[in-house]
Coordinates of C-alpha atoms and ligand atoms in Angstrom, one line a residue:
M1 CA 0.6 -0.2 -0.6
S2 CA 1.5 3.2 -1.1
Q3 CA 2.5 5.8 1.7
S4 CA 1.9 8.7 -0.5
E5 CA -2.4 6.7 -1.1
G6 CA -1.8 6.3 3.1
R7 CA -2.0 10.4 3.8
V8 CA -5.6 9.7 5.2
A9 CA -6.5 13.1 7.6
R10 CA -4.8 11.6 11.0
V11 CA -6.4 10.7 13.6
T12 CA -5.6 11.6 17.0
F13 CA -5.2 9.6 20.5
E14 CA -7.7 11.9 21.6
D15 CA -10.3 10.9 18.4
A16 CA -10.6 7.4 20.6
R17 CA -13.9 6.0 21.4
E18 CA -14.1 3.8 25.2
R19 CA -15.8 1.6 26.3
R20 CA -15.5 -1.2 29.2
V21 CA -15.0 -4.6 28.6
H22 CA -15.3 -7.3 31.8
S23 CA -13.1 -10.5 32.6
G24 CA -12.5 -12.2 34.8
G25 CA -13.6 -9.8 37.7
V26 CA -11.8 -6.9 36.2
E27 CA -12.6 -4.4 33.5
L28 CA -10.4 -3.1 31.2
C29 CA -10.9 -0.2 29.0
V30 CA -10.7 0.5 26.5
V31 CA -10.6 2.0 22.8
E32 CA -10.9 2.4 20.3
L33 CA -9.9 4.8 17.0
G34 CA -10.2 4.3 12.9
D35 CA -13.5 2.7 11.2
P36 CA -14.5 -0.3 13.4
G37 CA -15.1 -2.2 9.7
R38 CA -11.9 -2.4 8.1
P39 CA -8.9 -5.3 10.2
T40 CA -8.7 -5.2 13.1
V41 CA -5.3 -4.0 15.2
V42 CA -4.8 -4.1 18.9
L43 CA -2.0 -3.4 20.7
V44 CA -1.1 -3.7 23.6
H45 CA 1.7 -1.5 25.9
G46 CA 4.3 -2.7 28.5
Y47 CA 5.3 -1.9 31.7
P48 CA 5.3 0.6 33.9
D49 CA 2.7 1.8 30.2
S50 CA -0.8 2.4 29.9
K51 CA -2.2 2.2 26.7
E52 CA -1.0 6.0 26.6
V53 CA 3.0 5.0 24.9
W54 CA 0.8 4.0 21.6
S55 CA -0.5 7.4 21.4
E56 CA 1.7 8.4 18.4
V57 CA 1.3 4.7 16.5
A58 CA -2.4 4.4 16.9
A59 CA -2.9 7.6 15.3
G60 CA -0.9 6.8 12.9
L61 CA -2.7 3.2 11.8
A62 CA -6.1 4.5 12.3
G63 CA -6.3 5.7 8.8
R64 CA -5.9 2.4 7.3
F65 CA -7.6 0.0 10.1
H66 CA -10.1 -0.3 13.1
V67 CA -7.5 0.4 16.7
V68 CA -7.5 -1.1 20.0
L69 CA -6.0 0.3 23.2
Y70 CA -6.7 -1.2 25.9
D71 CA -4.7 -0.9 29.8
V72 CA -3.6 -3.8 31.3
R73 CA -5.6 -5.0 34.5
G74 CA -3.7 -3.3 36.9
H75 CA -2.6 -0.8 34.7
G76 CA -4.1 2.8 33.5
R77 CA -8.1 2.5 34.0
S78 CA -8.9 -1.0 34.0
T79 CA -9.3 -2.5 37.5
A80 CA -6.9 -4.5 39.7
P81 CA -7.6 -8.2 41.0
R82 CA -8.4 -8.9 43.9
P83 CA -5.8 -10.5 44.9
L84 CA -3.2 -9.5 42.9
R85 CA -1.3 -12.0 43.7
G86 CA -1.7 -14.5 41.0
G87 CA -4.2 -12.2 39.2
F88 CA -1.5 -11.6 37.1
A89 CA -0.8 -15.5 35.8
L90 CA -0.7 -15.6 31.8
E91 CA -3.8 -17.8 31.3
K92 CA -5.6 -14.6 32.7
L93 CA -4.0 -12.4 30.7
T94 CA -5.2 -14.4 27.9
D95 CA -8.4 -14.2 29.5
D96 CA -8.1 -10.4 29.4
F97 CA -7.4 -10.9 25.0
L98 CA -10.1 -12.9 23.3
A99 CA -12.8 -10.5 25.8
V100 CA -11.8 -7.5 24.2
A101 CA -10.7 -9.3 21.1
D102 CA -15.4 -11.2 21.1
A103 CA -16.1 -7.7 21.9
V104 CA -14.3 -5.6 19.7
S105 CA -14.0 -7.9 16.1
P106 CA -16.9 -10.7 17.2
D107 CA -16.3 -11.7 13.5
R108 CA -12.7 -11.8 12.6
P109 CA -9.5 -12.6 14.1
V110 CA -7.2 -9.5 15.1
H111 CA -3.7 -8.2 14.1
L112 CA -2.0 -8.7 17.3
V113 CA 1.3 -5.7 18.8
G114 CA 2.9 -6.2 21.5
H115 CA 5.6 -3.5 22.9
D116 CA 7.4 -5.1 26.0
W117 CA 5.0 -7.5 28.3
G118 CA 2.6 -6.9 25.6
S119 CA 4.3 -8.6 23.5
V120 CA 5.0 -10.9 25.9
Q121 CA 2.1 -11.9 26.6
G122 CA 1.4 -11.9 22.7
W123 CA 4.0 -14.9 22.5
E124 CA 1.4 -16.3 24.7
F125 CA -1.1 -15.9 23.3
V126 CA 0.1 -16.3 19.5
T127 CA 1.1 -19.9 20.6
V128 CA -1.7 -21.0 23.4
P129 CA -3.8 -24.0 21.3
R130 CA -7.6 -21.8 22.4
T131 CA -7.0 -18.1 20.8
E132 CA -6.4 -20.0 17.0
G133 CA -8.4 -18.7 14.7
R134 CA -8.3 -15.4 17.0
I135 CA -5.3 -13.9 16.2
A136 CA -3.8 -12.7 12.5
S137 CA -1.2 -11.9 12.8
F138 CA 1.6 -10.5 15.6
T139 CA 4.1 -7.7 15.2
S140 CA 6.3 -8.5 18.7
M141 CA 9.1 -5.8 19.9
S142 CA 11.1 -6.2 22.7
G143 CA 9.3 -8.5 24.7
P144 CA 9.9 -12.9 24.6
S145 CA 8.2 -15.4 25.1
L146 CA 9.0 -16.7 28.4
D147 CA 8.6 -20.4 27.4
H148 CA 11.5 -19.5 24.4
F149 CA 13.6 -17.2 26.6
G150 CA 13.8 -20.4 28.9
H151 CA 14.5 -22.8 25.7
W152 CA 17.3 -20.4 25.1
I153 CA 19.0 -20.2 29.0
R154 CA 18.3 -24.0 29.0
D155 CA 20.8 -24.7 24.9
R156 CA 23.8 -22.3 26.2
V157 CA 23.3 -23.6 30.2
R158 CA 23.3 -27.1 28.6
R159 CA 25.6 -27.1 25.6
P160 CA 28.3 -23.3 27.0
T161 CA 31.0 -22.9 24.5
P162 CA 32.4 -19.3 25.2
R163 CA 30.5 -17.1 23.2
R164 CA 26.9 -19.3 24.3
A165 CA 28.4 -18.9 27.7
A166 CA 29.2 -14.7 26.8
Q167 CA 25.6 -14.0 26.1
L168 CA 23.9 -15.9 28.3
L169 CA 25.7 -13.9 31.1
G170 CA 25.3 -11.0 28.9
Q171 CA 21.5 -10.9 29.3
G172 CA 22.0 -11.6 33.1
A173 CA 23.2 -8.1 33.8
R174 CA 20.5 -6.7 31.5
S175 CA 17.8 -8.1 33.4
W176 CA 19.0 -6.8 36.7
Y177 CA 15.7 -5.3 37.2
V178 CA 13.7 -8.5 37.0
Y179 CA 15.7 -10.4 39.7
A180 CA 14.8 -6.9 41.9
L181 CA 11.1 -6.9 40.8
H182 CA 10.4 -9.9 42.8
T183 CA 11.7 -8.5 45.6
P184 CA 8.6 -7.7 48.8
V185 CA 7.2 -4.5 48.6
L186 CA 9.7 -2.8 47.9
P187 CA 9.5 -1.8 44.3
E188 CA 5.4 -1.0 45.1
L189 CA 7.5 1.8 47.1
A190 CA 10.2 2.8 45.6
W191 CA 7.5 3.1 42.4
R192 CA 5.1 5.3 44.4
G193 CA 8.1 6.8 46.2
P194 CA 11.4 8.9 44.8
L195 CA 11.6 6.3 41.8
G196 CA 7.6 7.2 40.0
R197 CA 8.6 10.8 39.1
Y198 CA 12.3 10.3 38.5
W199 CA 11.2 8.0 35.3
P200 CA 9.8 10.4 33.4
R201 CA 12.4 12.8 33.4
Y202 CA 14.9 8.5 33.4
L203 CA 12.7 7.8 29.4
E204 CA 13.0 12.0 28.3
R205 CA 17.3 11.3 29.1
A206 CA 18.0 7.9 28.1
E207 CA 15.9 7.2 25.6
K208 CA 15.0 10.0 24.3
T209 CA 11.7 9.8 24.2
P210 CA 9.2 13.3 23.8
G211 CA 7.7 13.9 26.9
G212 CA 3.4 14.7 26.5
A213 CA 0.7 13.3 27.5
Y214 CA 3.1 9.6 28.1
P215 CA 4.1 8.5 31.0
T216 CA 0.1 9.8 32.1
A217 CA -0.1 10.6 36.2
S218 CA -1.1 6.5 36.6
L219 CA 2.5 5.4 35.8
P220 CA 3.3 4.3 39.5
R221 CA 0.7 2.3 40.7
D222 CA 0.8 0.8 37.0
A223 CA 4.4 -0.1 37.6
A224 CA 3.5 -1.4 41.5
H225 CA 0.8 -3.3 39.9
G226 CA 2.6 -4.4 37.0
A227 CA 5.8 -6.0 39.7
W228 CA 2.4 -8.7 40.1
L229 CA 3.2 -9.7 35.8
Y230 CA 7.1 -10.3 36.9
R231 CA 5.9 -12.2 40.4
D232 CA 3.5 -14.8 38.8
N233 CA 4.9 -15.8 35.5
V234 CA 8.1 -15.5 35.0
R235 CA 10.4 -17.7 37.5
A236 CA 8.1 -20.3 36.8
R237 CA 8.4 -19.8 33.1
L238 CA 11.2 -20.6 32.9
R239 CA 12.0 -23.0 35.1
G240 CA 9.6 -25.3 32.9
P241 CA 8.5 -23.6 29.9
R242 CA 6.4 -25.4 27.6
A243 CA 7.5 -27.2 24.4
D244 CA 5.2 -26.7 22.3
A245 CA 5.0 -22.3 22.0
Y246 CA 5.1 -23.2 17.9
A247 CA 3.7 -19.6 16.8
H248 CA 0.0 -20.5 14.9
V249 CA 0.4 -17.1 12.8
P250 CA 2.6 -15.0 10.9
V251 CA 4.9 -13.2 12.7
Q252 CA 6.9 -9.8 12.7
L253 CA 9.8 -8.9 14.9
V254 CA 11.3 -5.8 15.2
T255 CA 14.0 -5.8 17.3
P256 CA 16.0 -2.5 18.4
L257 CA 19.4 -2.5 18.6
G258 CA 19.9 -0.2 21.5
D259 CA 17.8 -2.0 23.2
P260 CA 19.2 -1.6 26.9
F261 CA 17.2 -4.3 28.3
L262 CA 16.9 -6.9 25.5
S263 CA 19.6 -8.4 23.5
A264 CA 19.3 -9.4 20.4
R265 CA 21.2 -12.6 20.5
L266 CA 17.8 -14.1 22.7
Y267 CA 15.9 -14.3 19.0
D268 CA 18.7 -16.0 17.5
G269 CA 16.9 -19.3 16.8
L270 CA 13.3 -17.7 16.9
D271 CA 11.7 -19.2 12.7
R272 CA 12.2 -22.9 14.7
W273 CA 9.3 -21.4 17.1
A274 CA 8.0 -18.5 14.9
P275 CA 8.5 -20.5 11.6
R276 CA 7.2 -17.3 8.9
L277 CA 8.4 -15.2 11.0
T278 CA 9.4 -11.7 9.3
R279 CA 12.4 -9.6 11.1
R280 CA 13.3 -5.9 11.1
T281 CA 16.0 -4.4 12.9
L282 CA 16.2 -0.5 14.2
P283 CA 18.8 1.3 15.4
A284 CA 16.8 2.8 18.9
G285 CA 16.6 1.8 22.3
H286 CA 13.8 -0.3 24.0
W287 CA 10.9 2.2 24.0
I288 CA 10.2 2.7 20.0
P289 CA 6.7 3.1 20.3
R290 CA 7.3 7.1 22.0
T291 CA 10.7 7.1 20.5
R292 CA 10.6 5.5 15.9
P293 CA 6.3 5.9 15.6
D294 CA 6.6 6.3 12.7
L295 CA 8.4 3.8 11.5
L296 CA 6.2 1.6 13.3
T297 CA 3.3 2.1 11.9
A298 CA 5.1 1.8 8.1
W299 CA 6.2 -1.7 9.2
I300 CA 2.9 -2.7 11.0
T301 CA 0.7 -1.7 7.9
E302 CA 3.0 -3.2 5.9
F303 CA 3.0 -6.6 8.1
V304 CA -0.3 -6.2 7.9
T305 CA -2.0 -5.6 4.7
S306 CA 0.3 -7.9 3.4
V307 CA -0.9 -11.0 4.9
E308 CA -5.0 -9.8 4.4
D309 CA -3.9 -10.5 1.0
G310 CA -3.8 -13.0 1.3
R311 CA 0.9 -13.6 1.9
P312 CA 1.8 -15.1 4.7
G313 CA 4.4 -11.7 6.0
V314 CA 6.5 -10.0 3.6
P315 CA 8.8 -11.8 1.9
A316 CA 12.5 -11.4 2.9
R317 CA 14.9 -9.2 0.2
G318 CA 18.6 -8.5 -0.1
R319 CA 20.8 -8.9 3.0
Y320 CA 19.6 -5.6 4.0
A321 CA 15.3 -6.2 4.1
D322 CA 15.7 -6.4 8.0
R323 CA 17.5 -3.1 8.0
F324 CA 15.6 -1.1 5.2
G325 CA 12.6 -2.4 4.7
G326 CA 9.4 0.1 4.5
Q327 CA 12.3 3.3 5.5
L328 CA 12.3 6.5 3.0
V329 CA 15.4 6.6 1.2
L330 CA 16.7 9.7 -1.0
V331 CA 19.4 9.2 -3.5
T332 CA 21.0 12.3 -5.1
G333 CA 22.5 12.7 -7.9
A334 CA 20.5 8.7 -9.1
G335 CA 20.4 9.0 -12.8
S336 CA 24.3 7.3 -13.1
G337 CA 26.9 5.9 -12.0
I338 CA 26.6 5.1 -8.0
G339 CA 23.8 6.5 -7.5
R340 CA 21.7 4.4 -9.0
A341 CA 22.8 1.5 -7.7
T342 CA 22.6 2.5 -4.5
A343 CA 19.4 3.4 -5.1
L344 CA 18.1 -0.5 -6.7
A345 CA 20.7 -1.9 -3.4
F346 CA 17.9 0.3 -1.5
A347 CA 15.2 -0.6 -3.5
G348 CA 16.0 -4.4 -4.0
A349 CA 16.2 -4.5 0.7
G350 CA 12.6 -3.1 0.1
A351 CA 13.1 -0.1 0.8
R352 CA 10.6 3.1 0.0
V353 CA 13.2 5.1 -2.8
V354 CA 13.6 9.3 -4.6
A355 CA 15.7 9.0 -7.0
V356 CA 16.5 12.5 -7.3
D357 CA 18.1 14.4 -10.5
R358 CA 18.9 16.6 -12.8
D359 CA 18.4 14.5 -15.7
A360 CA 15.3 14.1 -15.0
G361 CA 15.1 10.5 -17.9
A362 CA 17.9 9.6 -15.6
A363 CA 15.8 9.6 -13.2
V364 CA 12.9 8.5 -14.4
R365 CA 14.2 5.1 -15.2
T366 CA 16.3 4.5 -11.5
A367 CA 12.8 4.9 -9.9
E368 CA 11.0 2.1 -12.6
L369 CA 14.3 -0.2 -12.4
S370 CA 14.1 1.1 -8.8
R371 CA 10.8 -0.6 -8.3
R372 CA 11.4 -3.8 -9.9
A373 CA 14.1 -4.6 -8.2
G374 CA 11.9 -4.0 -5.2
A375 CA 10.9 -0.6 -4.2
P376 CA 6.8 -0.9 -2.8
E377 CA 7.0 2.8 -4.3
A378 CA 9.5 4.7 -6.2
W379 CA 9.8 8.6 -6.8
A380 CA 11.6 9.9 -10.4
E381 CA 12.7 13.9 -8.7
P382 CA 13.8 15.8 -10.8
A383 CA 16.0 18.8 -9.4
D384 CA 19.4 20.1 -9.7
V385 CA 20.9 20.2 -5.9
S386 CA 23.1 22.7 -6.7
D387 CA 20.0 25.9 -7.1
Q388 CA 19.6 26.0 -3.1
Q389 CA 15.7 27.1 -4.2
A390 CA 15.3 24.0 -6.5
M391 CA 16.3 21.4 -3.7
E392 CA 14.0 23.8 -0.8
K393 CA 11.1 22.9 -3.3
L394 CA 12.2 19.6 -3.3
A395 CA 12.3 18.6 0.2
E396 CA 9.3 20.9 0.9
K397 CA 7.6 18.3 -1.6
V398 CA 9.0 15.3 -0.6
A399 CA 8.1 15.7 3.0
T400 CA 4.2 16.6 1.8
A401 CA 4.3 13.8 -0.5
Y402 CA 5.9 10.5 0.5
G403 CA 6.9 11.9 4.4
V404 CA 10.5 12.4 5.8
V405 CA 12.9 10.7 4.7
D406 CA 14.7 7.5 7.3
V407 CA 18.2 7.6 4.9
L408 CA 19.8 10.3 2.6
V409 CA 22.1 9.9 0.1
N410 CA 24.4 13.1 -0.7
N411 CA 25.5 11.2 -4.0
A412 CA 25.2 13.9 -6.8
G413 CA 28.8 14.8 -7.8
I414 CA 30.9 16.6 -10.9
G415 CA 34.9 15.9 -11.6
L416 CA 37.0 17.7 -12.1
S417 CA 40.6 18.0 -13.8
G418 CA 43.4 20.2 -14.0
S419 CA 46.6 22.0 -12.5
F420 CA 45.1 24.9 -9.8
L421 CA 46.8 27.8 -12.7
D422 CA 44.9 26.5 -15.0
T423 CA 41.4 26.4 -13.1
T424 CA 39.3 29.9 -13.9
A425 CA 37.1 31.1 -10.7
E426 CA 33.9 29.7 -13.6
D427 CA 35.3 26.2 -12.9
W428 CA 36.1 26.4 -9.4
R429 CA 32.4 27.8 -8.9
K430 CA 30.6 24.9 -11.0
V431 CA 32.1 22.1 -8.8
L432 CA 31.8 23.5 -4.9
D433 CA 28.6 24.3 -6.2
V434 CA 27.7 20.4 -6.6
N435 CA 30.1 18.8 -4.9
L436 CA 30.3 21.2 -2.2
W437 CA 26.5 22.5 -1.8
G438 CA 24.5 20.3 -3.4
V439 CA 25.4 18.4 0.1
I440 CA 25.2 21.3 2.0
H441 CA 21.9 22.1 0.7
G442 CA 20.3 18.1 1.2
C443 CA 21.7 18.0 5.0
R444 CA 20.3 21.3 5.3
L445 CA 17.0 20.7 4.5
F446 CA 16.6 16.4 4.3
G447 CA 18.6 16.8 7.6
R448 CA 16.2 19.5 9.7
Q449 CA 13.5 17.5 8.9
M450 CA 14.6 14.7 11.0
A451 CA 15.8 16.6 13.6
E452 CA 12.4 18.4 13.8
R453 CA 10.4 14.8 12.9
G454 CA 13.4 13.0 16.4
Q455 CA 12.8 10.3 15.4
G456 CA 16.6 9.7 14.1
G457 CA 17.5 8.9 10.3
H458 CA 20.8 8.7 8.2
I459 CA 22.7 10.7 6.3
V460 CA 25.4 9.3 3.6
N461 CA 27.3 11.9 2.0
I462 CA 29.9 11.1 -1.0
A463 CA 33.6 12.3 -0.3
S464 CA 36.1 10.5 -2.6
A465 CA 39.2 9.0 -1.2
A466 CA 40.7 12.5 -3.1
A467 CA 39.2 14.2 -0.1
Y468 CA 43.1 13.0 2.4
Q469 CA 45.2 12.4 -0.6
P470 CA 46.0 15.5 -2.0
S471 CA 46.5 15.4 -5.7
R472 CA 48.2 17.7 -8.3
A473 CA 46.0 17.1 -10.7
L474 CA 42.5 17.7 -8.7
P475 CA 42.2 20.6 -6.3
A476 CA 39.6 21.9 -6.7
Y477 CA 37.5 18.2 -7.6
S478 CA 39.5 17.3 -3.9
A479 CA 39.1 20.6 -2.2
S480 CA 35.9 20.1 -2.4
K481 CA 35.9 16.4 -1.0
A482 CA 37.4 17.4 1.5
A483 CA 34.6 20.3 2.8
V484 CA 32.6 17.1 2.1
L485 CA 34.3 14.6 4.2
M486 CA 34.8 17.5 7.7
L487 CA 31.7 18.4 6.6
S488 CA 29.8 15.1 7.5
E489 CA 32.7 14.8 10.5
C490 CA 31.2 17.7 12.4
L491 CA 26.8 16.9 11.2
R492 CA 28.2 13.3 13.0
A493 CA 28.8 14.8 15.8
E494 CA 26.3 17.8 16.4
L495 CA 23.5 15.3 14.9
A496 CA 24.4 12.2 17.4
D497 CA 22.3 13.4 20.2
R498 CA 19.5 12.9 18.2
G499 CA 19.8 9.4 17.0
I500 CA 20.5 10.9 13.4
G501 CA 24.0 8.6 11.4
V502 CA 26.4 10.2 9.5
T503 CA 28.3 9.4 6.9
A504 CA 30.8 10.0 4.9
V505 CA 31.8 7.9 2.1
C506 CA 35.1 8.0 0.6
P507 CA 35.9 5.7 -3.3
G508 CA 39.0 5.3 -5.0
F509 CA 37.7 4.6 -9.0
V510 CA 35.0 3.7 -9.3
N511 CA 34.0 2.8 -12.7
T512 CA 30.9 5.4 -14.2
T513 CA 29.9 7.8 -16.7
I514 CA 32.1 10.7 -14.9
T515 CA 34.7 11.2 -16.2
S516 CA 33.0 11.1 -19.3
T517 CA 31.3 14.7 -18.6
A518 CA 34.2 15.7 -16.1
R519 CA 35.4 18.7 -17.1
F520 CA 40.0 20.0 -17.4
A521 CA 40.9 22.2 -16.6
G522 CA 43.4 24.3 -19.0
A523 CA 42.1 21.9 -22.5
G524 CA 40.7 22.8 -24.9
A525 CA 37.3 21.1 -26.8
D526 CA 39.3 18.5 -28.1
E527 CA 42.1 17.9 -25.8
E528 CA 38.8 17.3 -22.9
R529 CA 37.8 15.2 -25.3
R530 CA 41.0 13.0 -25.4
L531 CA 41.9 12.9 -21.6
R532 CA 38.2 11.8 -21.0
Q533 CA 38.2 8.9 -23.6
R534 CA 41.3 8.1 -21.8
A535 CA 40.7 9.0 -18.4
A536 CA 37.3 6.6 -18.7
R537 CA 39.1 3.4 -20.8
L538 CA 41.8 4.0 -17.5
Y539 CA 38.8 3.4 -14.8
G540 CA 37.0 0.7 -17.1
L541 CA 40.7 -0.9 -16.6
R542 CA 40.7 -0.7 -13.1
N543 CA 36.7 -2.0 -13.0
Y544 CA 35.6 -1.2 -9.6
P545 CA 31.6 -1.7 -10.0
P546 CA 29.0 1.5 -8.4
E547 CA 27.0 -2.0 -7.0
K548 CA 29.9 -2.7 -4.7
V549 CA 29.4 0.4 -3.2
A550 CA 26.3 0.6 -2.9
D551 CA 26.6 -2.6 -1.0
V552 CA 29.4 -0.3 1.6
I553 CA 26.9 1.9 1.6
L554 CA 23.8 0.1 2.8
R555 CA 26.8 -2.1 5.0
A556 CA 28.4 1.7 7.0
V557 CA 24.7 2.9 6.7
A558 CA 23.1 -0.5 9.0
R559 CA 26.5 -0.6 11.7
N560 CA 26.7 4.0 11.8
E561 CA 30.2 4.0 10.4
A562 CA 31.5 7.0 10.4
V563 CA 34.3 7.3 7.1
V564 CA 34.2 4.8 5.5
P565 CA 36.7 4.2 2.0
V566 CA 35.6 1.4 -0.3
T567 CA 38.0 0.7 -2.7
P568 CA 41.9 -0.7 -2.0
E569 CA 43.2 2.9 -2.8
A570 CA 40.7 4.5 -1.3
R571 CA 41.9 2.2 2.1
G572 CA 45.6 2.2 1.2
T573 CA 45.3 5.8 1.1
R574 CA 43.7 6.5 3.8
L575 CA 46.4 4.4 5.9
L576 CA 48.8 6.4 4.4
A577 CA 48.4 9.5 5.0
R578 CA 48.4 9.1 8.8
L579 CA 50.7 6.8 9.0
S580 CA 53.3 8.8 5.7
P581 CA 51.7 12.1 5.7
R582 CA 55.2 13.1 3.8
V583 CA 55.1 10.3 1.4
S584 CA 51.0 10.7 0.8
R585 CA 52.8 14.3 -0.4
A586 CA 55.1 12.8 -2.3
L587 CA 52.5 11.1 -3.7
A588 CA 50.4 14.2 -4.8
R589 CA 53.6 15.4 -7.4
V590 CA 53.4 12.4 -9.5
R591 CA 51.8 13.4 -12.5
P592 CA 48.3 11.7 -13.8
P593 CA 48.0 9.2 -16.2
L594 CA 46.4 11.2 -18.4
Ligands
NAD1 P1 28.5 9.5 -12.1 O1 28.3 11.3 -13.8 O2 28.6 8.2 -13.4 O3 26.8 10.1 -11.6 C1 26.8 11.7 -10.6 C2 25.3 11.8 -12.3 O4 24.3 12.8 -10.4 C3 24.7 11.8 -12.7 O5 23.2 10.8 -12.9 C4 24.3 13.1 -13.1 O6 23.3 13.8 -13.2 C5 24.0 13.7 -11.7 N1 24.1 15.0 -11.3 C6 25.6 15.8 -11.3 N2 25.2 17.1 -11.1 C7 23.4 17.2 -10.8 C8 23.7 18.2 -9.8 N3 23.6 19.3 -10.1 N4 22.1 18.1 -9.3 C9 21.5 16.7 -9.8 N5 22.2 15.4 -9.9 C10 23.6 15.7 -10.7 O7 28.9 9.7 -11.6 P2 29.8 9.1 -10.6 O8 31.1 8.2 -10.7 O9 29.0 7.7 -9.9 O10 29.8 9.7 -9.4 C11 29.2 9.3 -7.9 C12 29.7 10.5 -6.8 O11 30.6 9.6 -6.0 C13 30.3 11.8 -6.6 O12 29.6 12.3 -6.3 C14 31.5 11.5 -7.8 O13 32.4 12.9 -7.2 C15 32.1 10.8 -6.3 N6 32.8 9.9 -6.6 C16 33.2 8.8 -7.6 C17 34.8 8.5 -8.2 C18 34.4 7.6 -8.8 O14 35.9 6.7 -9.7 N7 33.7 7.2 -10.0 C19 35.4 8.4 -6.9 C20 35.2 9.0 -5.9 C21 34.0 9.8 -5.7

């Protein structure tokens, strides 16, 4: 389903309709958004949250789905079981879920989404026989099945290797709070006292949650009651995990790689338990419903839609499909060479692609090829990156028509060769306008949108090995690329706090058409043609394909690398510049073989 198609009027959380559902002696507060005729998506919150943790995601989904949220028993505006002990057993939570599902969608199975303890519960719901036929799909985030976790621990204790022991210890250390919550009374006292007061600040500081209506005033009570989720279930299940905890629905697993409480290793063998599994990863902390609502909305929408369409989950595509599937990627200079290869590599990973180039026809072709390569959507946008107004218009159009860009690749660039004394002021202006100002405009406009959205992102700037290897033949080009490299480093430092990564990619000689359009300062038309042909021949002999650069770009974004030399000569000259600047300078004096 297209994002533009889906730019429906946004339903706000305040539009929600409320009802009360009775289940085993408690009264659950249930709210609904969106058209009840559409497929139902039930969002279940975690600990120590209430349904409000989902407010942004719910509003994002409500244009397309019937969205249902409820406060888990003892949380938010739902009543608590009496006595508390034993009142939070997974069997009772399953009763609650079924009561809600029957009330809001009696005739059709619902799509379940769980975060943290909402996901722990969700695993129970999708692996017990009595819910079969009532759930259509499950999206799990930051909350493993206690049964799977129990088996994960057993496997590592029974067949320890140094790596497995380290995984066990690592997760053991991350689970400190689980032990703490098993102590009697103290957690309740802490939550109703200083911890309850401090918690909102902790979330803002450590997790960078935006604040606002979440967490709600019920937090101390929710957290005190929720301690029983742990006490009633964790020890018993980890000691005796069920052997038949197989998911009977397609599962989408969303793993935030920076979760301080859960190691990504926990899900290593998950395909065994969930045969129809789609994996997603993102660089973020634990509270992704607050910090990454747009991406979650896109992933849930894509997954639910695919299941509704009768396809079992989202087909795995490309090596980085888990990371880039459904993300919005904009590439400048996408009409040729490295830019086109990069657009296609992201498309192959299932990203939505905006191909920007001053050559409109070439951009259209890249958009077409992107769709064929696997992009669910791709658009061509003609623009000259050196033109400030055109770039401002482009940024505005992209934001309104397609959304805020998740990954920006400032790739457009032109070649300029020739000695400094031969380089005219006009030559300088042209190369700086495209190679440096083009990158500045991209970073300024799309970087600002990313920062204002507050949900992270990544910027890739294509510099060059010429950024650090001086050369008598490339003073202007090298200066433009050195500026791009330093701009990237500075921006990386500035945007790190906002969860936005910045990478400078520095290729060496790559076989593209850059040689046939490069300007050779000081050369007449005939001489320039000869030099271009000769350069093209040499680059052809070197024959390093742009597809390899594209692969490195995707990897660099996935790993959030800072500076990435590509090709052996680019890596070699980088090392040289560090180890022996003298040799580097001597190399700069060698006349190029042109
Ligand atoms: P290419 O000539 O094959 O592709 C560049 C694309 O950018 C073309 O489609 C062109 O139309 C577009 N473009 C140029 N100026 C533009 C502008 N002002 N606005 C919008 N689009 C514009 O070149 P390539 O080799 O793929 O180069 C891509 C980037 O990689 C450039 O920044 C280049 O400096 C850098 N680079 C290339 C090499 C190499 O050996 N090819 C080495 C290091 C760095």
